[in-house]
Amino acid sequence: SEYAEAIINNDMDAQFQIKERLHYCSEYYDAAFKAREQQEHDQEFLLSGAAAYFFLDDFGSAKVLSEAINREHIQNDAKGILTEILNLLFIGRRKQSFESTLLNFVKIYLQTGKEEQALQEADYYMIQMDVEGSPLDVFFSEVLCAILRIMIGYSARKLLPEYSSIESEKWKAYFDQKNAIKLIWPSQKLIGEKEILTGKNAVVQLPTGVGKTKSIELIIRSMFLGDRGDTALIIAPLRALCNEITDDMHRAFQKDVIINQFSDILELDFESLFCNKRKQKILICTPEKLQYIFHHQSDYINEIDLFVFDEGHMFDDESRGALYELFVTDIVTNLRSNQQMVLMSAVLSNADKICYWAFEEDGVLAYDE
């Protein structure tokens, strides 16, 4: 509650002093729900834990807790409105259909970027709860006001055009899609601030569960929208991971883009993909498969506009590390100025050295403790 008030009052000193205690709150309410000892308080536990995670910029954990709330518990009160705001943010839709002016304005904001009415209505609702509501209503109305302010600060509509140096109009078709992101997660904010969405070569260190796949999607989407190329290649170490990435890319881009995971019949892949110069393409394969391709058809390396290496810590793999390093070296050596390369990893103890080895002064390191 103190942290929510600090956000509403834009008190940066208070936010800094209180934030460390939020870690305890998030873990406490998470555990309180999982203990299953007071199930009548499930919604309160889950919402309080989700809010604490949200205030910590841990949107992934906030999403997990908010999605665990039983739809039957969502009523037209402060808890229900906060639950539905989180549903709109994380899954793009509401779970209940009760009438709420505040939720209508939040939905309009997410569709148009017009924030003023949503903020005014949230402030009005908080004042109303102060007069008419229970202590819980007052608490959750404060929390939802604070979350709305954070939501606007992390708005994808606001930040993606800025980070990519691409005008908002070009992003409009994406924002109008149901699966478009509403929030820029901290990992994506880091990528944006490092100018990777404008085409910079980079080493990106991101742990699992912070939106890495969505970050890859945004890097590719920025290249397409910025007219910097039409072919992206994602290299992942395992076939199973390639399958997973392929499914994610199909969900993200649907029928707008050719998405192909190289099969064992490479000649057919080449014929069907590279003969279509005008269609945007995302290709996915393992390092070994790609090395085989480039060994037999070295000219195809010039057809790739963006290389994304997932799980870059394979440099340390005893059986495949040396081969992986030689392969990356080969691509880096032949990288042209109009091609982009992004090396992503969850764990790289010497990420700064790898970044300099790969790109010297032309690359950036995206890393945050």
Short mmCIF file of C-alpha atoms in Angstrom, two decimals:
data_model
loop_
_atom_site.label_atom_id
_atom_site.label_comp_id
_atom_site.label_asym_id
_atom_site.label_seq_id
_atom_site.Cartn_x
_atom_site.Cartn_y
_atom_site.Cartn_z
CA SER A 1 0.00 0.00 0.00
CA GLU A 2 2.85 2.39 0.84
CA TYR A 3 4.53 1.61 -2.46
CA ALA A 4 1.28 2.14 -4.39
CA GLU A 5 0.90 5.54 -2.72
CA ALA A 6 4.50 6.42 -3.59
CA ILE A 7 3.79 5.67 -7.27
CA ILE A 8 0.54 7.65 -7.26
CA ASN A 9 2.34 10.62 -5.65
CA ASN A 10 5.38 10.16 -7.93
CA ASP A 11 7.60 10.01 -4.82
CA MET A 12 10.83 8.43 -6.16
CA ASP A 13 12.63 8.47 -2.79
CA ALA A 14 9.84 6.56 -1.09
CA GLN A 15 9.71 4.05 -3.95
CA PHE A 16 13.43 3.40 -3.60
CA GLN A 17 13.21 2.92 0.17
CA ILE A 18 10.17 0.62 0.08
CA LYS A 19 10.97 -1.48 -3.02
CA GLU A 20 13.33 -3.90 -1.28
CA ARG A 21 10.53 -4.98 1.08
CA LEU A 22 8.33 -5.92 -1.88
CA HIS A 23 10.44 -9.05 -2.49
CA TYR A 24 9.25 -10.38 0.86
CA CYS A 25 5.62 -9.46 0.05
CA SER A 26 5.66 -11.19 -3.33
CA GLU A 27 7.13 -14.43 -1.93
CA TYR A 28 4.86 -14.34 1.12
CA TYR A 29 1.57 -14.05 -0.79
CA ASP A 30 2.76 -16.53 -3.42
CA ALA A 31 3.46 -19.05 -0.64
CA ALA A 32 0.22 -18.20 1.20
CA PHE A 33 -1.78 -19.18 -1.88
CA LYS A 34 0.21 -22.37 -2.50
CA ALA A 35 -0.20 -23.48 1.13
CA ARG A 36 -3.98 -23.90 0.45
CA GLU A 37 -4.75 -23.29 4.14
CA GLN A 38 -7.14 -20.33 3.65
CA GLN A 39 -8.71 -20.93 0.26
CA GLU A 40 -11.44 -18.34 0.86
CA HIS A 41 -8.69 -15.72 0.51
CA ASP A 42 -7.25 -17.07 -2.77
CA GLN A 43 -8.08 -13.95 -4.76
CA GLU A 44 -6.61 -11.60 -2.14
CA PHE A 45 -3.41 -13.64 -1.87
CA LEU A 46 -2.99 -13.94 -5.64
CA LEU A 47 -3.77 -10.27 -6.33
CA SER A 48 -1.47 -9.03 -3.56
CA GLY A 49 1.36 -11.28 -4.77
CA ALA A 50 0.78 -10.31 -8.40
CA ALA A 51 0.79 -6.60 -7.46
CA ALA A 52 4.07 -6.98 -5.54
CA TYR A 53 5.67 -8.79 -8.49
CA PHE A 54 4.29 -6.14 -10.86
CA PHE A 55 5.78 -3.34 -8.75
CA LEU A 56 9.11 -5.19 -8.92
CA ASP A 57 8.86 -5.20 -12.76
CA ASP A 58 8.59 -9.01 -12.62
CA PHE A 59 5.69 -9.13 -15.07
CA GLY A 60 6.15 -12.85 -15.78
CA SER A 61 5.49 -13.85 -12.15
CA ALA A 62 2.64 -11.33 -11.90
CA LYS A 63 1.07 -12.92 -14.99
CA VAL A 64 1.35 -16.44 -13.52
CA LEU A 65 -0.37 -15.44 -10.26
CA SER A 66 -3.11 -13.35 -11.88
CA GLU A 67 -3.98 -16.16 -14.29
CA ALA A 68 -4.48 -18.53 -11.34
CA ILE A 69 -7.46 -16.48 -10.07
CA ASN A 70 -10.71 -18.43 -10.49
CA ARG A 71 -13.03 -16.58 -12.88
CA GLU A 72 -15.94 -17.27 -10.48
CA HIS A 73 -14.22 -15.03 -7.90
CA ILE A 74 -14.21 -12.02 -10.24
CA GLN A 75 -16.98 -9.68 -9.05
CA ASN A 76 -17.74 -6.03 -9.75
CA ASP A 77 -15.60 -4.65 -6.93
CA ALA A 78 -12.06 -3.28 -6.56
CA LYS A 79 -10.57 -6.80 -6.55
CA GLY A 80 -12.53 -7.79 -9.64
CA ILE A 81 -11.62 -4.64 -11.57
CA LEU A 82 -7.92 -5.07 -10.71
CA THR A 83 -8.11 -8.73 -11.79
CA GLU A 84 -9.64 -7.74 -15.12
CA ILE A 85 -7.04 -5.00 -15.69
CA LEU A 86 -4.33 -7.65 -15.31
CA ASN A 87 -6.25 -9.97 -17.65
CA LEU A 88 -6.45 -7.22 -20.29
CA LEU A 89 -2.72 -6.58 -19.93
CA PHE A 90 -1.50 -10.16 -19.93
CA ILE A 91 -4.00 -12.18 -22.00
CA GLY A 92 -5.70 -9.37 -23.95
CA ARG A 93 -9.28 -10.07 -22.80
CA ARG A 94 -11.58 -10.00 -19.81
CA LYS A 95 -12.94 -13.13 -18.10
CA GLN A 96 -16.20 -11.60 -16.85
CA SER A 97 -18.61 -9.17 -18.48
CA PHE A 98 -19.86 -6.90 -15.65
CA GLU A 99 -20.21 -3.22 -16.54
CA SER A 100 -17.37 -0.93 -15.44
CA THR A 101 -16.62 2.57 -16.73
CA LEU A 102 -13.01 2.27 -15.53
CA LEU A 103 -12.45 -1.00 -17.40
CA ASN A 104 -14.00 0.50 -20.53
CA PHE A 105 -11.52 3.40 -20.41
CA VAL A 106 -8.61 0.99 -19.78
CA LYS A 107 -9.70 -1.03 -22.82
CA ILE A 108 -9.90 2.17 -24.92
CA TYR A 109 -6.41 3.12 -23.72
CA LEU A 110 -5.00 -0.26 -24.75
CA GLN A 111 -6.65 0.10 -28.18
CA THR A 112 -5.75 3.74 -28.85
CA GLY A 113 -3.07 4.90 -26.40
CA LYS A 114 -5.35 7.64 -25.01
CA GLU A 115 -4.40 7.60 -21.34
CA GLU A 116 -6.02 10.68 -19.78
CA GLN A 117 -9.55 9.33 -19.30
CA ALA A 118 -8.31 6.02 -17.85
CA LEU A 119 -6.15 7.82 -15.28
CA GLN A 120 -8.91 10.28 -14.35
CA GLU A 121 -11.44 7.49 -13.92
CA ALA A 122 -8.98 5.46 -11.80
CA ASP A 123 -8.36 8.45 -9.51
CA TYR A 124 -12.11 9.05 -9.25
CA TYR A 125 -12.68 5.37 -8.42
CA MET A 126 -10.00 5.48 -5.69
CA ILE A 127 -11.64 8.56 -4.10
CA GLN A 128 -15.02 6.83 -4.30
CA MET A 129 -13.65 3.73 -2.53
CA ASP A 130 -12.11 5.95 0.17
CA VAL A 131 -15.63 7.18 0.99
CA GLU A 132 -17.77 4.10 0.31
CA GLY A 133 -15.54 1.04 0.24
CA SER A 134 -14.20 -1.44 2.76
CA PRO A 135 -10.52 -1.33 3.81
CA LEU A 136 -9.82 -4.02 1.20
CA ASP A 137 -11.55 -1.94 -1.47
CA VAL A 138 -9.42 1.07 -0.52
CA PHE A 139 -6.25 -1.06 -0.67
CA PHE A 140 -6.98 -2.63 -4.06
CA SER A 141 -8.19 0.66 -5.58
CA GLU A 142 -4.83 2.22 -4.64
CA VAL A 143 -3.00 -0.75 -6.15
CA LEU A 144 -4.93 -0.58 -9.43
CA CYS A 145 -4.24 3.17 -9.70
CA ALA A 146 -0.52 2.50 -9.26
CA ILE A 147 -0.55 -0.38 -11.75
CA LEU A 148 -2.26 1.83 -14.36
CA ARG A 149 0.52 4.41 -14.00
CA ILE A 150 3.20 1.74 -14.44
CA MET A 151 1.27 0.32 -17.41
CA ILE A 152 1.33 3.70 -19.14
CA GLY A 153 5.06 4.11 -18.42
CA TYR A 154 5.76 0.70 -19.98
CA SER A 155 3.24 1.07 -22.83
CA ALA A 156 4.24 -0.78 -26.00
CA ARG A 157 2.34 1.78 -28.10
CA LYS A 158 4.49 4.52 -26.66
CA LEU A 159 7.90 2.80 -26.43
CA LEU A 160 8.16 0.55 -29.50
CA PRO A 161 8.08 3.40 -32.07
CA GLU A 162 10.61 5.28 -29.94
CA TYR A 163 12.98 2.33 -29.49
CA SER A 164 12.81 1.23 -33.13
CA SER A 165 12.92 4.75 -34.66
CA ILE A 166 9.91 3.69 -36.75
CA GLU A 167 6.83 5.93 -36.84
CA SER A 168 3.75 4.81 -34.91
CA GLU A 169 1.70 4.48 -38.09
CA LYS A 170 3.87 1.59 -39.27
CA TRP A 171 3.33 -0.20 -35.94
CA LYS A 172 -0.45 0.33 -36.04
CA ALA A 173 -1.29 -2.93 -37.85
CA TYR A 174 0.67 -4.84 -35.21
CA PHE A 175 -0.92 -3.00 -32.27
CA ASP A 176 -4.36 -3.80 -33.69
CA GLN A 177 -3.66 -7.54 -33.51
CA LYS A 178 -5.12 -9.50 -30.59
CA ASN A 179 -1.75 -11.03 -29.72
CA ALA A 180 0.14 -7.71 -29.75
CA ILE A 181 1.98 -6.98 -26.51
CA LYS A 182 0.53 -4.27 -24.30
CA LEU A 183 3.51 -3.88 -21.97
CA ILE A 184 7.21 -3.60 -22.68
CA TRP A 185 8.76 -6.01 -20.17
CA PRO A 186 12.09 -4.98 -18.58
CA SER A 187 14.03 -7.36 -20.85
CA GLN A 188 12.49 -5.74 -23.93
CA LYS A 189 13.05 -2.27 -22.45
CA LEU A 190 16.74 -3.15 -22.10
CA ILE A 191 16.88 -4.28 -25.74
CA GLY A 192 15.13 -1.07 -26.82
CA GLU A 193 17.41 1.21 -24.81
CA LYS A 194 20.47 -0.49 -26.30
CA GLU A 195 19.16 0.36 -29.81
CA ILE A 196 18.99 -3.28 -30.87
CA LEU A 197 15.57 -2.62 -32.44
CA THR A 198 17.27 -0.15 -34.78
CA GLY A 199 19.67 -2.80 -36.12
CA LYS A 200 22.69 -2.81 -33.78
CA ASN A 201 24.72 -6.01 -33.41
CA ALA A 202 24.51 -7.24 -29.84
CA VAL A 203 25.15 -9.81 -27.16
CA VAL A 204 22.03 -10.08 -25.01
CA GLN A 205 22.09 -11.79 -21.63
CA LEU A 206 18.56 -12.69 -20.49
CA PRO A 207 17.52 -15.42 -18.04
CA THR A 208 14.66 -17.80 -18.78
CA GLY A 209 11.14 -16.50 -18.13
CA VAL A 210 11.66 -12.79 -18.78
CA GLY A 211 10.18 -12.62 -22.27
CA LYS A 212 13.15 -13.67 -24.39
CA THR A 213 11.08 -15.21 -27.20
CA LYS A 214 8.92 -12.08 -27.37
CA SER A 215 12.12 -10.03 -27.51
CA ILE A 216 13.29 -12.05 -30.51
CA GLU A 217 9.92 -11.43 -32.17
CA LEU A 218 10.25 -7.66 -31.63
CA ILE A 219 13.80 -7.61 -33.05
CA ILE A 220 12.55 -9.40 -36.18
CA ARG A 221 9.41 -7.28 -36.45
CA SER A 222 11.45 -4.07 -36.17
CA MET A 223 13.69 -5.23 -39.02
CA PHE A 224 10.67 -5.93 -41.24
CA LEU A 225 8.90 -2.65 -40.40
CA GLY A 226 12.11 -0.64 -40.75
CA ASP A 227 12.72 -2.08 -44.25
CA ARG A 228 16.17 -3.30 -43.18
CA GLY A 229 15.65 -6.77 -44.61
CA ASP A 230 13.19 -9.56 -45.27
CA THR A 231 14.96 -12.70 -43.99
CA ALA A 232 15.66 -13.56 -40.35
CA LEU A 233 17.46 -16.71 -39.21
CA ILE A 234 17.14 -18.10 -35.66
CA ILE A 235 19.75 -20.67 -34.62
CA ALA A 236 19.00 -22.83 -31.56
CA PRO A 237 21.08 -25.77 -30.26
CA LEU A 238 18.39 -28.48 -30.03
CA ARG A 239 15.75 -29.72 -32.45
CA ALA A 240 13.14 -29.59 -29.66
CA LEU A 241 13.96 -25.92 -29.01
CA CYS A 242 13.74 -25.21 -32.75
CA ASN A 243 10.26 -26.79 -32.75
CA GLU A 244 9.21 -24.59 -29.83
CA ILE A 245 10.54 -21.41 -31.47
CA THR A 246 8.84 -22.32 -34.76
CA ASP A 247 5.49 -22.67 -32.97
CA ASP A 248 6.02 -19.32 -31.19
CA MET A 249 6.84 -17.56 -34.47
CA HIS A 250 3.77 -19.06 -36.17
CA ARG A 251 1.59 -17.70 -33.34
CA ALA A 252 3.26 -14.28 -33.49
CA PHE A 253 3.35 -13.70 -37.26
CA GLN A 254 0.61 -16.08 -38.42
CA LYS A 255 0.25 -16.05 -42.24
CA ASP A 256 1.99 -12.72 -42.84
CA VAL A 257 5.45 -14.30 -42.98
CA ILE A 258 6.97 -17.53 -44.33
CA ILE A 259 8.19 -19.51 -41.31
CA ASN A 260 10.31 -22.55 -42.01
CA GLN A 261 12.26 -24.97 -39.87
CA PHE A 262 14.77 -26.59 -42.20
CA SER A 263 13.84 -30.18 -42.91
CA ASP A 264 16.17 -33.01 -43.87
CA ILE A 265 15.37 -32.39 -47.56
CA LEU A 266 17.41 -29.21 -47.87
CA GLU A 267 17.10 -28.82 -51.61
CA LEU A 268 13.33 -28.36 -51.31
CA ASP A 269 13.84 -25.82 -48.51
CA PHE A 270 16.18 -23.75 -50.68
CA GLU A 271 13.95 -23.92 -53.69
CA SER A 272 10.78 -22.90 -51.84
CA LEU A 273 12.34 -20.17 -49.68
CA PHE A 274 15.04 -18.28 -51.47
CA CYS A 275 13.31 -18.16 -54.85
CA ASN A 276 10.64 -15.90 -53.27
CA LYS A 277 12.56 -12.64 -52.90
CA ARG A 278 9.63 -10.43 -51.96
CA LYS A 279 8.10 -12.48 -49.11
CA GLN A 280 9.34 -11.93 -45.55
CA LYS A 281 10.86 -15.06 -44.06
CA ILE A 282 11.85 -16.47 -40.66
CA LEU A 283 14.09 -19.54 -40.79
CA ILE A 284 14.88 -21.75 -37.80
CA CYS A 285 17.55 -24.45 -37.51
CA THR A 286 20.33 -26.00 -35.40
CA PRO A 287 23.98 -24.88 -35.79
CA GLU A 288 24.93 -28.22 -37.33
CA LYS A 289 22.19 -28.00 -39.96
CA LEU A 290 23.12 -24.43 -40.81
CA GLN A 291 26.81 -25.25 -41.04
CA TYR A 292 25.98 -28.03 -43.48
CA ILE A 293 23.88 -25.59 -45.55
CA PHE A 294 26.58 -22.92 -45.69
CA HIS A 295 29.26 -25.49 -46.45
CA HIS A 296 27.37 -26.66 -49.52
CA GLN A 297 25.70 -23.36 -50.47
CA SER A 298 27.95 -20.61 -49.08
CA ASP A 299 26.17 -17.89 -51.08
CA TYR A 300 23.07 -18.25 -48.90
CA ILE A 301 24.81 -16.45 -46.03
CA ASN A 302 24.34 -13.23 -48.04
CA GLU A 303 20.58 -13.84 -48.20
CA ILE A 304 20.22 -13.52 -44.41
CA ASP A 305 19.53 -10.02 -43.05
CA LEU A 306 19.32 -10.92 -39.35
CA PHE A 307 21.05 -13.73 -37.44
CA VAL A 308 19.71 -14.56 -33.97
CA PHE A 309 21.73 -17.12 -31.99
CA ASP A 310 19.72 -18.49 -29.07
CA GLU A 311 21.44 -20.20 -26.11
CA GLY A 312 24.78 -18.52 -26.85
CA HIS A 313 26.40 -20.14 -23.80
CA MET A 314 26.96 -23.18 -26.04
CA PHE A 315 30.50 -21.79 -26.34
CA ASP A 316 31.14 -23.68 -23.10
CA ASP A 317 29.70 -26.98 -24.31
CA GLU A 318 32.43 -29.64 -24.23
CA SER A 319 31.26 -31.57 -27.28
CA ARG A 320 29.90 -28.78 -29.51
CA GLY A 321 31.44 -25.56 -28.17
CA ALA A 322 34.47 -25.37 -30.45
CA LEU A 323 32.39 -26.11 -33.55
CA TYR A 324 29.85 -23.47 -32.47
CA GLU A 325 32.60 -20.89 -31.92
CA LEU A 326 34.14 -21.54 -35.34
CA PHE A 327 30.73 -21.26 -36.97
CA VAL A 328 29.96 -17.93 -35.26
CA THR A 329 33.44 -16.71 -36.21
CA ASP A 330 32.79 -17.59 -39.84
CA ILE A 331 29.53 -15.59 -39.89
CA VAL A 332 31.00 -12.62 -37.98
CA THR A 333 33.97 -12.47 -40.35
CA ASN A 334 31.67 -12.21 -43.35
CA LEU A 335 29.02 -9.99 -41.74
CA ARG A 336 28.16 -6.99 -43.90
CA SER A 337 27.20 -3.57 -42.55
CA ASN A 338 23.56 -4.06 -43.59
CA GLN A 339 23.29 -7.39 -41.74
CA GLN A 340 22.52 -7.69 -38.03
CA MET A 341 23.61 -10.37 -35.58
CA VAL A 342 22.23 -10.90 -32.06
CA LEU A 343 23.71 -13.49 -29.71
CA MET A 344 21.36 -14.35 -26.81
CA SER A 345 22.15 -16.31 -23.68
CA ALA A 346 20.89 -16.87 -20.17
CA VAL A 347 24.38 -17.25 -18.70
CA LEU A 348 27.58 -15.75 -20.08
CA SER A 349 30.23 -14.95 -17.49
CA ASN A 350 32.36 -13.07 -20.03
CA ALA A 351 29.60 -11.50 -22.15
CA ASP A 352 31.52 -8.22 -22.50
CA LYS A 353 34.58 -10.02 -23.93
CA ILE A 354 32.47 -12.08 -26.32
CA CYS A 355 30.73 -8.90 -27.49
CA TYR A 356 34.07 -7.22 -28.23
CA TRP A 357 35.46 -10.39 -29.87
CA ALA A 358 32.44 -10.61 -32.16
CA PHE A 359 31.78 -6.98 -33.00
CA GLU A 360 34.63 -4.87 -31.56
CA GLU A 361 33.32 -1.28 -31.30
CA ASP A 362 30.26 -1.94 -33.50
CA GLY A 363 28.33 -4.05 -30.99
CA VAL A 364 26.41 -3.45 -27.77
CA LEU A 365 26.03 -5.54 -24.64
CA ALA A 366 22.51 -5.76 -23.22
CA TYR A 367 22.85 -6.92 -19.64
CA ASP A 368 21.28 -6.05 -16.30
CA GLU A 369 22.03 -7.68 -12.95
#
